[in-house]
CSV table of C-alpha atoms and ligand atoms in Angstrom, one decimal:
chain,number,residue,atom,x,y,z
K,1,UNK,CA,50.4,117.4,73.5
K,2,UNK,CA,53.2,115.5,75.2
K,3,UNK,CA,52.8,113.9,79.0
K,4,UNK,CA,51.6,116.4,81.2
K,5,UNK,CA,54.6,115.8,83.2
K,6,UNK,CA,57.1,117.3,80.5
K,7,UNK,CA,54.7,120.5,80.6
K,8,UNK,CA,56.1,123.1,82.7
K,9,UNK,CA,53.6,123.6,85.7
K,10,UNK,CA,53.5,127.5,86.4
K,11,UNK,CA,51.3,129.7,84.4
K,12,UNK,CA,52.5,132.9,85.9
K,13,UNK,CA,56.2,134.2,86.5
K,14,UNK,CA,56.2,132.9,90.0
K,15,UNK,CA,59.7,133.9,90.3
K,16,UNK,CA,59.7,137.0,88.9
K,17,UNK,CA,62.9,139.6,89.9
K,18,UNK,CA,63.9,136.4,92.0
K,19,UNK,CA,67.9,136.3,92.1
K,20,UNK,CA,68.7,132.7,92.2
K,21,UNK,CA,72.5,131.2,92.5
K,22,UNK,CA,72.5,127.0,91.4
K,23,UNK,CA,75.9,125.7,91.6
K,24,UNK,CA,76.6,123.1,88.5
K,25,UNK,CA,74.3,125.2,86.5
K,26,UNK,CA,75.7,124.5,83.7
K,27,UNK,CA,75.1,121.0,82.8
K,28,UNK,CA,72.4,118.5,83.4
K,29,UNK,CA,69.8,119.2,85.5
K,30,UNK,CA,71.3,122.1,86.9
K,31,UNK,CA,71.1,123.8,83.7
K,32,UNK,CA,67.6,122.6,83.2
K,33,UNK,CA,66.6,124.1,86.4
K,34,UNK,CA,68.1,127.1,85.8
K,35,UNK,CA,66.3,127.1,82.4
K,36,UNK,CA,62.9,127.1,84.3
K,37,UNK,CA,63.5,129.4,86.8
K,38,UNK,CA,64.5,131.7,83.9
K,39,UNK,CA,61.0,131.1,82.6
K,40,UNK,CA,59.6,131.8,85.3
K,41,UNK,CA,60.8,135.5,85.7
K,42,UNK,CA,64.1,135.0,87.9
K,43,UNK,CA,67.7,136.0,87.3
K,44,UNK,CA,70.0,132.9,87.7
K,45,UNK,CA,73.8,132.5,88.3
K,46,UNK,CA,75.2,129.8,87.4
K,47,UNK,CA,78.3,128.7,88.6
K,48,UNK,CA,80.8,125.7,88.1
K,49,UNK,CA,84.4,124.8,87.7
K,50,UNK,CA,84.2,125.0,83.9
K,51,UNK,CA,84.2,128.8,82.8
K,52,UNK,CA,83.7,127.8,79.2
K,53,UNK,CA,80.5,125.8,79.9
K,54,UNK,CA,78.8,128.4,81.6
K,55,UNK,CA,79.4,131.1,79.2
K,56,UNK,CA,78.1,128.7,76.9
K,57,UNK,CA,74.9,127.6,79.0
K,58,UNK,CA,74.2,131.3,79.9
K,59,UNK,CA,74.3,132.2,76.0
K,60,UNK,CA,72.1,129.1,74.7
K,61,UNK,CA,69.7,129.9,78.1
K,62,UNK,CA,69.4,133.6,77.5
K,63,UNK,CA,68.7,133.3,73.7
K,64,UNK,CA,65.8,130.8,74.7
K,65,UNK,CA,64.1,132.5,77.7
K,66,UNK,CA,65.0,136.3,77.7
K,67,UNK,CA,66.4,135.9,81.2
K,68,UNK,CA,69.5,137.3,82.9
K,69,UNK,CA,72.3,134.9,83.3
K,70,UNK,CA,75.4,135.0,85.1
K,71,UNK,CA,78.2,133.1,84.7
K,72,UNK,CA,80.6,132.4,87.3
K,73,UNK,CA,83.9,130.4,88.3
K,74,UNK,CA,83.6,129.0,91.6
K,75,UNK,CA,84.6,125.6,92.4
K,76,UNK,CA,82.4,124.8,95.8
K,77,UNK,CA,85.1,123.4,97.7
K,78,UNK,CA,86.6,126.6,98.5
K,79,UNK,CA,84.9,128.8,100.7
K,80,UNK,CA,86.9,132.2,98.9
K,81,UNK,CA,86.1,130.9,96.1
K,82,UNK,CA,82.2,131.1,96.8
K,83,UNK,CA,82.7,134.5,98.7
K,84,UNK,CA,84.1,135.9,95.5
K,85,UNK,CA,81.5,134.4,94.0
K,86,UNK,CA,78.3,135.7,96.1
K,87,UNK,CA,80.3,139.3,96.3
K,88,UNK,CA,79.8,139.1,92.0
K,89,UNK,CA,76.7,138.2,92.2
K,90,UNK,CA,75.3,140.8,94.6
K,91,UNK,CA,77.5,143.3,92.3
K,92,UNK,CA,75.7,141.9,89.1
K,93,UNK,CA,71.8,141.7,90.7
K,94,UNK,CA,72.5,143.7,93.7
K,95,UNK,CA,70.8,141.1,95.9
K,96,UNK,CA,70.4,137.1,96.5
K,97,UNK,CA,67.1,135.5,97.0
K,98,UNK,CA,67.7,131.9,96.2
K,99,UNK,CA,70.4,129.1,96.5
K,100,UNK,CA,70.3,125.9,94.9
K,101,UNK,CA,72.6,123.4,96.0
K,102,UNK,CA,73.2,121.2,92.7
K,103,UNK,CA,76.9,120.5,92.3
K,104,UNK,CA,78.1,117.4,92.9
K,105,UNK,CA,80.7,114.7,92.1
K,106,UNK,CA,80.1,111.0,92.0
K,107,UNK,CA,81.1,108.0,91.1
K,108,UNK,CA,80.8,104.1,91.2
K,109,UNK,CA,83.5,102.0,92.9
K,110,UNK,CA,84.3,99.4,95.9
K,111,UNK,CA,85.2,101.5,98.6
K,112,UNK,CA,88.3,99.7,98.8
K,113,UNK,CA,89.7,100.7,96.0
K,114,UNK,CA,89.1,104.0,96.5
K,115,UNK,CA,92.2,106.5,98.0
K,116,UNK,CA,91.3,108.5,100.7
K,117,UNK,CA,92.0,111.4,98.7
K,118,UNK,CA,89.6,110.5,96.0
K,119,UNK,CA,86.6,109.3,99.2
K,120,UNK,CA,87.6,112.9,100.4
K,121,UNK,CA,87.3,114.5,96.4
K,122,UNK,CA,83.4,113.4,96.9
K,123,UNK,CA,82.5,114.6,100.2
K,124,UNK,CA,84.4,117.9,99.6
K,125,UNK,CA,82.3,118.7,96.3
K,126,UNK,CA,78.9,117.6,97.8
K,127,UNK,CA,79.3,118.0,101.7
K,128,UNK,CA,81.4,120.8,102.2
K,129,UNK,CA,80.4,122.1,98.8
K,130,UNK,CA,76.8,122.4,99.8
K,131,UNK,CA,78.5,123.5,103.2
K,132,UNK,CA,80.2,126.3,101.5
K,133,UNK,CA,77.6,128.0,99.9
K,134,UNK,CA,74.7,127.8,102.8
K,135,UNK,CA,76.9,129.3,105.4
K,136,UNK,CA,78.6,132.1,103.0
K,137,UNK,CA,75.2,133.0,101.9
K,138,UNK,CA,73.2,132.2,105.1
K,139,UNK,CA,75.9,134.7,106.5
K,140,UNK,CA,75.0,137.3,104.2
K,141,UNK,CA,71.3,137.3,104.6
K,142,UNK,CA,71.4,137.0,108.1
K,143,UNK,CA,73.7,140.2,108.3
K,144,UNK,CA,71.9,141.9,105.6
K,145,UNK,CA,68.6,141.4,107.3
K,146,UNK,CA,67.0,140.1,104.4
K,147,UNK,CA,63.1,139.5,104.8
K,148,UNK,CA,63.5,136.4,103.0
K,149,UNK,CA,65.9,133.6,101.3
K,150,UNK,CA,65.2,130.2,100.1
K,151,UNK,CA,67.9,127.2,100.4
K,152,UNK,CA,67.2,124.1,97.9
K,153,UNK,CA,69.2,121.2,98.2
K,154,UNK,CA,69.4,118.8,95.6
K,155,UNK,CA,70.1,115.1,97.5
K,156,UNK,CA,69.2,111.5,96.4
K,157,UNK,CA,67.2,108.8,97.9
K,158,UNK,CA,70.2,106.7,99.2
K,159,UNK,CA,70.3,110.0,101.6
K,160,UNK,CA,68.4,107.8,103.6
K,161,UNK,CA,69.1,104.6,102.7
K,162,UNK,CA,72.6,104.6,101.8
K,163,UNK,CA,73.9,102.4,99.3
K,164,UNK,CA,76.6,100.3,98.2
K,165,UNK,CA,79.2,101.0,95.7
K,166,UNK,CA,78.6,104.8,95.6
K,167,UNK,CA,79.4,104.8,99.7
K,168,UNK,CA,80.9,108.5,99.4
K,169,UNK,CA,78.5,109.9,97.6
K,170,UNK,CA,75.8,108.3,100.2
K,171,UNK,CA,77.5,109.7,102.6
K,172,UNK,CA,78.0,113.1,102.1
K,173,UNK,CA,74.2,113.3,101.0
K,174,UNK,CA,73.3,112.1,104.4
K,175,UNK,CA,74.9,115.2,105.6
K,176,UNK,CA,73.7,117.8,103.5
K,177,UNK,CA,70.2,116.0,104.4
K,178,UNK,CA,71.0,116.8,107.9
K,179,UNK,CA,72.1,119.8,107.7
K,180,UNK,CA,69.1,120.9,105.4
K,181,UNK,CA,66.4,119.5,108.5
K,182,UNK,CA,69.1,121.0,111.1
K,183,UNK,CA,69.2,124.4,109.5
K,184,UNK,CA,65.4,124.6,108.6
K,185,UNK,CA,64.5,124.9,112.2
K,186,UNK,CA,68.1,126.9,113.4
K,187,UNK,CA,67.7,130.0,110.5
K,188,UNK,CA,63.6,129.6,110.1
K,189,UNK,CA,63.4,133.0,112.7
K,190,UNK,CA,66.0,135.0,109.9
K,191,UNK,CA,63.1,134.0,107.5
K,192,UNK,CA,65.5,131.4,105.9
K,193,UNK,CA,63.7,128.2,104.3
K,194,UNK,CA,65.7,125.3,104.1
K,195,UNK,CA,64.5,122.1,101.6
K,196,UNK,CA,65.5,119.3,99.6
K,197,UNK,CA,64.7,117.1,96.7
K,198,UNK,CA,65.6,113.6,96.6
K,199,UNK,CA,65.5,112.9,92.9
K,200,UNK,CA,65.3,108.8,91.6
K,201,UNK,CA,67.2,108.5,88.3
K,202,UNK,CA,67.1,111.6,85.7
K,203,UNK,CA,69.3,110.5,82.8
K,204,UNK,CA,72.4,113.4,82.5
K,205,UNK,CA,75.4,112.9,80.9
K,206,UNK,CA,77.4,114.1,84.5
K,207,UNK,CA,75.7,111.1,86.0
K,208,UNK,CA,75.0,108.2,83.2
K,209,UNK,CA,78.8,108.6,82.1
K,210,UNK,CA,79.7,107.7,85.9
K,211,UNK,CA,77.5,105.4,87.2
K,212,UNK,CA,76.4,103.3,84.1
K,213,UNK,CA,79.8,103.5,81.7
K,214,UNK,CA,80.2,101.3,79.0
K,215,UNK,CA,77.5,98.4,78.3
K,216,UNK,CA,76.6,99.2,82.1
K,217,UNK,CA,73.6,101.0,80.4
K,218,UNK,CA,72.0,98.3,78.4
K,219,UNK,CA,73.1,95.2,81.5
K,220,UNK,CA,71.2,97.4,84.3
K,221,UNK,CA,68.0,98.8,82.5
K,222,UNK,CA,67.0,101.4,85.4
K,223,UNK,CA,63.6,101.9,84.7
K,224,UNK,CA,62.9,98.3,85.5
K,225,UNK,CA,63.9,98.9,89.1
K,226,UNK,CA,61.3,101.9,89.0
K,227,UNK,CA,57.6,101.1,89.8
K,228,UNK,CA,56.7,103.5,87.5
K,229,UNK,CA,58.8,102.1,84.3
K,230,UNK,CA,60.2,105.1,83.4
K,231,UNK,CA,63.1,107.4,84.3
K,232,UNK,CA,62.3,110.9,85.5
K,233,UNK,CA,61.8,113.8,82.9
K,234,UNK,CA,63.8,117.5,83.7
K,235,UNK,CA,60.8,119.5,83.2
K,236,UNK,CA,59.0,117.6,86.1
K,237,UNK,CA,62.0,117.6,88.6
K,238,UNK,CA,62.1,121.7,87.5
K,239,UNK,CA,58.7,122.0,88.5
K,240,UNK,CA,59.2,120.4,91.6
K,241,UNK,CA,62.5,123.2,92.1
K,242,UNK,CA,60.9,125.9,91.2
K,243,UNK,CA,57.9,125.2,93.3
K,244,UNK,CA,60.3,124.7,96.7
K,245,UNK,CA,61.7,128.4,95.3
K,246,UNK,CA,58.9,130.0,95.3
K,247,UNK,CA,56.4,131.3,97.5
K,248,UNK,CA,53.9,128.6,96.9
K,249,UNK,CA,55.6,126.8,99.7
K,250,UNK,CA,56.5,129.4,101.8
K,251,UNK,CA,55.2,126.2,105.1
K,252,UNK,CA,57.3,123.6,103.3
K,253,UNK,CA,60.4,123.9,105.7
K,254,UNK,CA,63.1,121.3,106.5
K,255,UNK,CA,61.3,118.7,104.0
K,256,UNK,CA,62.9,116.0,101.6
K,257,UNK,CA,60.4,115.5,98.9
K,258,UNK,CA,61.0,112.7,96.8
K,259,UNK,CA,60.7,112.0,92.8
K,260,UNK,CA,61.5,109.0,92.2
K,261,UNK,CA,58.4,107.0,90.8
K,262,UNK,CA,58.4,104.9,93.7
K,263,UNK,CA,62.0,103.2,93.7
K,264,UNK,CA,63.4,103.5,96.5
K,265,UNK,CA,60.4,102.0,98.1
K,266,UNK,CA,60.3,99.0,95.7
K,267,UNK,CA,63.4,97.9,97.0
K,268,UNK,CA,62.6,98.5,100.6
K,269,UNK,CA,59.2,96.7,101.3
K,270,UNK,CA,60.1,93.0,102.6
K,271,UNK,CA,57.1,91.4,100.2
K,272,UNK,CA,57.8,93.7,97.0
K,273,UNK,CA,59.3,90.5,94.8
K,274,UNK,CA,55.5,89.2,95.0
K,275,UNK,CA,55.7,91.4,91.9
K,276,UNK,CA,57.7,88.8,90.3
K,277,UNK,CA,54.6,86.4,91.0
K,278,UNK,CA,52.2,85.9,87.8
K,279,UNK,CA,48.4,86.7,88.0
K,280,UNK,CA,47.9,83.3,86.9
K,281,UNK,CA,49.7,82.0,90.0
K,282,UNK,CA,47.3,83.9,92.8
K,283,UNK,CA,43.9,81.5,93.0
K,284,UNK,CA,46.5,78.7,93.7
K,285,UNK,CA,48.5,80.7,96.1
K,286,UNK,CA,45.1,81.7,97.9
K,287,UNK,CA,43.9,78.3,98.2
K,288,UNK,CA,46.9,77.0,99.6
K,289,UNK,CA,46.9,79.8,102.3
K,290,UNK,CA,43.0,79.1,103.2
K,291,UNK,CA,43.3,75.2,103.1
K,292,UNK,CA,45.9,76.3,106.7
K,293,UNK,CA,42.6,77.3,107.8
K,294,UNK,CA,40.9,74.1,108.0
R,301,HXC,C1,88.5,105.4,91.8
R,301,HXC,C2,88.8,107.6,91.3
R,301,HXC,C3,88.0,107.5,90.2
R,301,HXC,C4,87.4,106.3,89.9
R,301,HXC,C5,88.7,109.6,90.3
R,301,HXC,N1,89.3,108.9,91.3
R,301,HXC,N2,87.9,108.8,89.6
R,301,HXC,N3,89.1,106.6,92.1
R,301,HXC,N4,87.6,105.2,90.7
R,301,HXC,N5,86.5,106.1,88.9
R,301,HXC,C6,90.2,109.4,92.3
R,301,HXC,C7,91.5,110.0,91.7
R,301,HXC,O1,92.4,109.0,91.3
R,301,HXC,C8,92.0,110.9,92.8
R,301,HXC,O2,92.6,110.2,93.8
R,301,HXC,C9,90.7,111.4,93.3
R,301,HXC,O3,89.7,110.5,93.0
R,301,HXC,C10,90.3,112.8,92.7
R,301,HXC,O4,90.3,112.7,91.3
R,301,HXC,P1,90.4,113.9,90.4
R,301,HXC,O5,90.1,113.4,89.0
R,301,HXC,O6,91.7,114.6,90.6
R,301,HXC,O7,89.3,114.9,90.9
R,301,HXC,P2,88.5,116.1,90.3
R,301,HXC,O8,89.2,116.6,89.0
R,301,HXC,O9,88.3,117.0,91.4
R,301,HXC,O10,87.1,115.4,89.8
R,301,HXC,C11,86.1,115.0,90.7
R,301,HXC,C12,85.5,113.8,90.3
R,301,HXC,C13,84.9,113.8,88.8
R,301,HXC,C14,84.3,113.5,91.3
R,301,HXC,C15,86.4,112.6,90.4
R,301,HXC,O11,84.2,112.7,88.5
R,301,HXC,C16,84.1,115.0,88.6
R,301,HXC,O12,84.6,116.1,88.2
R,301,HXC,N6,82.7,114.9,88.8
R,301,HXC,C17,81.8,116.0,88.6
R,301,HXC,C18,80.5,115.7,88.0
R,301,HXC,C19,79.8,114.4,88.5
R,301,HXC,O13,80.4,113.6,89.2
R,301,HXC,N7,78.6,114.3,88.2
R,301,HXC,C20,77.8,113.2,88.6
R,301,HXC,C21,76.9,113.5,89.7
R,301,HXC,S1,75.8,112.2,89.7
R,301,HXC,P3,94.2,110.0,94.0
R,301,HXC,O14,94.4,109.3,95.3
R,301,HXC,O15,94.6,109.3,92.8
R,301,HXC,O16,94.7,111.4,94.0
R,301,HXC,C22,75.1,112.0,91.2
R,301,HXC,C23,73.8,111.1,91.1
R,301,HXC,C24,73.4,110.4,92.3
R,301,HXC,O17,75.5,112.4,92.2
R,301,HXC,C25,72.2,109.5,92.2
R,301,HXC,C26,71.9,108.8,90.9
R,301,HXC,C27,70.6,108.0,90.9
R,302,NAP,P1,76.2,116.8,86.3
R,302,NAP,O1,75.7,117.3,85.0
R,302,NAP,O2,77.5,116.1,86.3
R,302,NAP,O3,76.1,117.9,87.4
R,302,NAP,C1,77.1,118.1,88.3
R,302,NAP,C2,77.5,119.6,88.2
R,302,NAP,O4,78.3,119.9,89.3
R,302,NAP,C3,78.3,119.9,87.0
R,302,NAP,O5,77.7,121.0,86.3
R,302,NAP,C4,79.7,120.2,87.5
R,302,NAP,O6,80.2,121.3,86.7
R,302,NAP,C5,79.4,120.7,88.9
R,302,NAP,N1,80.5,120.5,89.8
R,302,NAP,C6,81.2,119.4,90.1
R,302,NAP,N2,82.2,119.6,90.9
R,302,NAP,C7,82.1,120.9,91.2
R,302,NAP,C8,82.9,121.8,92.1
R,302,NAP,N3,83.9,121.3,92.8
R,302,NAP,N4,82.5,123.1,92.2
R,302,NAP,C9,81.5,123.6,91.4
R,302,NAP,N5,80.7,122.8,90.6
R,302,NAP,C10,81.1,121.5,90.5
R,302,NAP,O7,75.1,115.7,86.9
R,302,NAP,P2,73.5,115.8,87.2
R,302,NAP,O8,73.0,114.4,87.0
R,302,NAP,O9,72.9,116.9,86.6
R,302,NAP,O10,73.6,116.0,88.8
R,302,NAP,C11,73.0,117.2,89.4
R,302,NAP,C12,72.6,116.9,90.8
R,302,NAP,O11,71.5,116.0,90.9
R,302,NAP,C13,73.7,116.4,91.7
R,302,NAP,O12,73.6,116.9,93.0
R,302,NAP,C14,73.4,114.9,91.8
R,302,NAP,O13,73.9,114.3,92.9
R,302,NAP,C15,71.9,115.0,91.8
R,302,NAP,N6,71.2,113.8,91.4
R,302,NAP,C16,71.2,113.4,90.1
R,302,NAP,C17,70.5,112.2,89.7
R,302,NAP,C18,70.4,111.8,88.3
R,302,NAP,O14,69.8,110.8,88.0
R,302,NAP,N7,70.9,112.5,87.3
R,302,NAP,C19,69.8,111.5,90.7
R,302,NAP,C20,69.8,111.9,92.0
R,302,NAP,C21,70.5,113.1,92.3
R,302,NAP,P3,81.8,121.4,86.4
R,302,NAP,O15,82.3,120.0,86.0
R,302,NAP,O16,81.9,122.4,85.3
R,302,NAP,O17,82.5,121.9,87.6
């Protein structure tokens, strides 16, 4: 048996009859999320700019799991777009119980080289993306009177930090953070949950292509900056998803729960290069601090 983090975590279909919408479903971890929550019992809809892809996705995903899959266009910037898209899927399933706000578009450059059209590409995928979909399907189960609905929104940990070089990306995180802690509080009374998950690096094609090209991959080895020395696996970000899904954490509300392995924080903490510092090095280093003393 592999790690026990590349084992999926639910024993039971936890999500069972569960109609659950993730936008960029059909790629990366998207589509690896969607694969679990299809294990798990739910329908999912996937939905992306790229028709082909998600017919694809939804054949290779059904043929493994026996779940329902629906594909649809719908690019996120939009807001018809993602009507049309929630008015198919309530056609297809006859309900919505889930949305998973995955799409996004990134990539590295100084910010000023960047257009303002191309800072504004960013923000409109990820902000008003995420935007989009919440309010067209927080509109619907508000009106609808739904007991229930679950909002997941997939962020990163420079949400809170911010970070050079990827500066509209950062942005546009911060607000879907904010509007994911705004919201959980505003919509809890319609029975809405509202969450996040702040994921460190999960190699994907979408992201490695983008923000490590070329020889970037080998020069910045990312699991060196990570605590934990490893990159994150899908199956263990999936079970994170389908656990903010599901009913388990039906008191998790307005929370940004990290998996990362500790990176973030290991650039944070002012003393964290004492890392750097041999073992060898630490009766000398004590010694010189206790001789102060005298
Ligand atoms: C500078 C660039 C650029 C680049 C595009 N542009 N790429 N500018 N450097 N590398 C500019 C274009 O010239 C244009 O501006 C504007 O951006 C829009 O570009 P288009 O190609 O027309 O946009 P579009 O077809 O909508 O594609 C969106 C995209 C693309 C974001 C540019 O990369 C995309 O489709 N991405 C989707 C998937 C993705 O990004 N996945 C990674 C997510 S990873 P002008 O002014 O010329 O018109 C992620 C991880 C975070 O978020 C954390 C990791 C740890
Ligand atoms: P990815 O495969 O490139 O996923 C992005 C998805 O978004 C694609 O399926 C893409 O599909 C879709 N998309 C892009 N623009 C869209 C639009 N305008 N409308 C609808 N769909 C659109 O990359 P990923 O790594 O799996 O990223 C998934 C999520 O995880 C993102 O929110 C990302 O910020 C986050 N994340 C990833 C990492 C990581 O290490 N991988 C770390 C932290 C956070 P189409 O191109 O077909 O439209």
């Amino acid at each position: 048996m592999g790690n026990v983090y590349n084992t999926p975590m639910f024993t039971s279909e936890v999500l069972k009859d569960q109609v659950i919408v993730v936008t960029g479903g059909g790629s990366g971890l998207g589509k690896s999320m969607s694969r679990y929550f299809l294990q798990l019992g739910a329908k999912v809809v996937i939905t992306s700019r790229n028709l082909e892809k998600l017919k694809n996705t939804a054949q290779e995903l059904e043929a493994e799991t026996s779940g329902k899959v629906l594909s649809v266009k719908c690019d996120v910037r939009n807001y018809d777009e993602v009507e049309a898209m929630l008015a198919a899927t309530l056609e297809a399933f006859g309900k919505v119980d889930g949305l998973l706000n995955n799409a996004a578009g990134n990539f590295i450059s100084p910010t000023e080289r960047l257009s303002a059209h191309a800072f504004d590409t960013v923000i409109d995928i990820v902000l008003k993306g995420s935007k989009n979909c919440t309010l067209a399907l927080g509109k619907h189960w508000i009106k609808s009177k739904q007991e229930k609905a679950v909002v997941l929104n997939i962020v990163t940990t420079y949400a809170f930090t911010g970070s050079a070089y990827v500066v509209p990306s950062a942005t546009a995180k911060a607000g879907v953070l904010a509007m994911t802690r705004s919201l959980a509080v505003e919509w809890a009374k319609y029975g809405i949950r509202m969450n996040a998950i702040a994921p460190g690096p999960f190699p994907t094609k979408g992201a490695w292509d983008r923000l490590l090209p070329g020889d970037l991959k080998e020069k910045f080895d990312i699991r060196k900056k990570v605590p934990l020395k490893r990159v994150g696996e899908h199956q263990e970000l999936a079970n994170l998803a389908a656990y903010l899904m599901s009913d388990f954490s039906a008191y998790v509300n307005g929370e940004v729960v990290t998996i990362d392995g500790g990176e973030w924080l290991q650039g944070a903490g002012e003393f964290n290069m004492l890392e750097h510092i041999p073992q060898s090095m630490w009766d000398m280093l004590e010694a010189m601090i206790r001789a102060k003393k005298k």
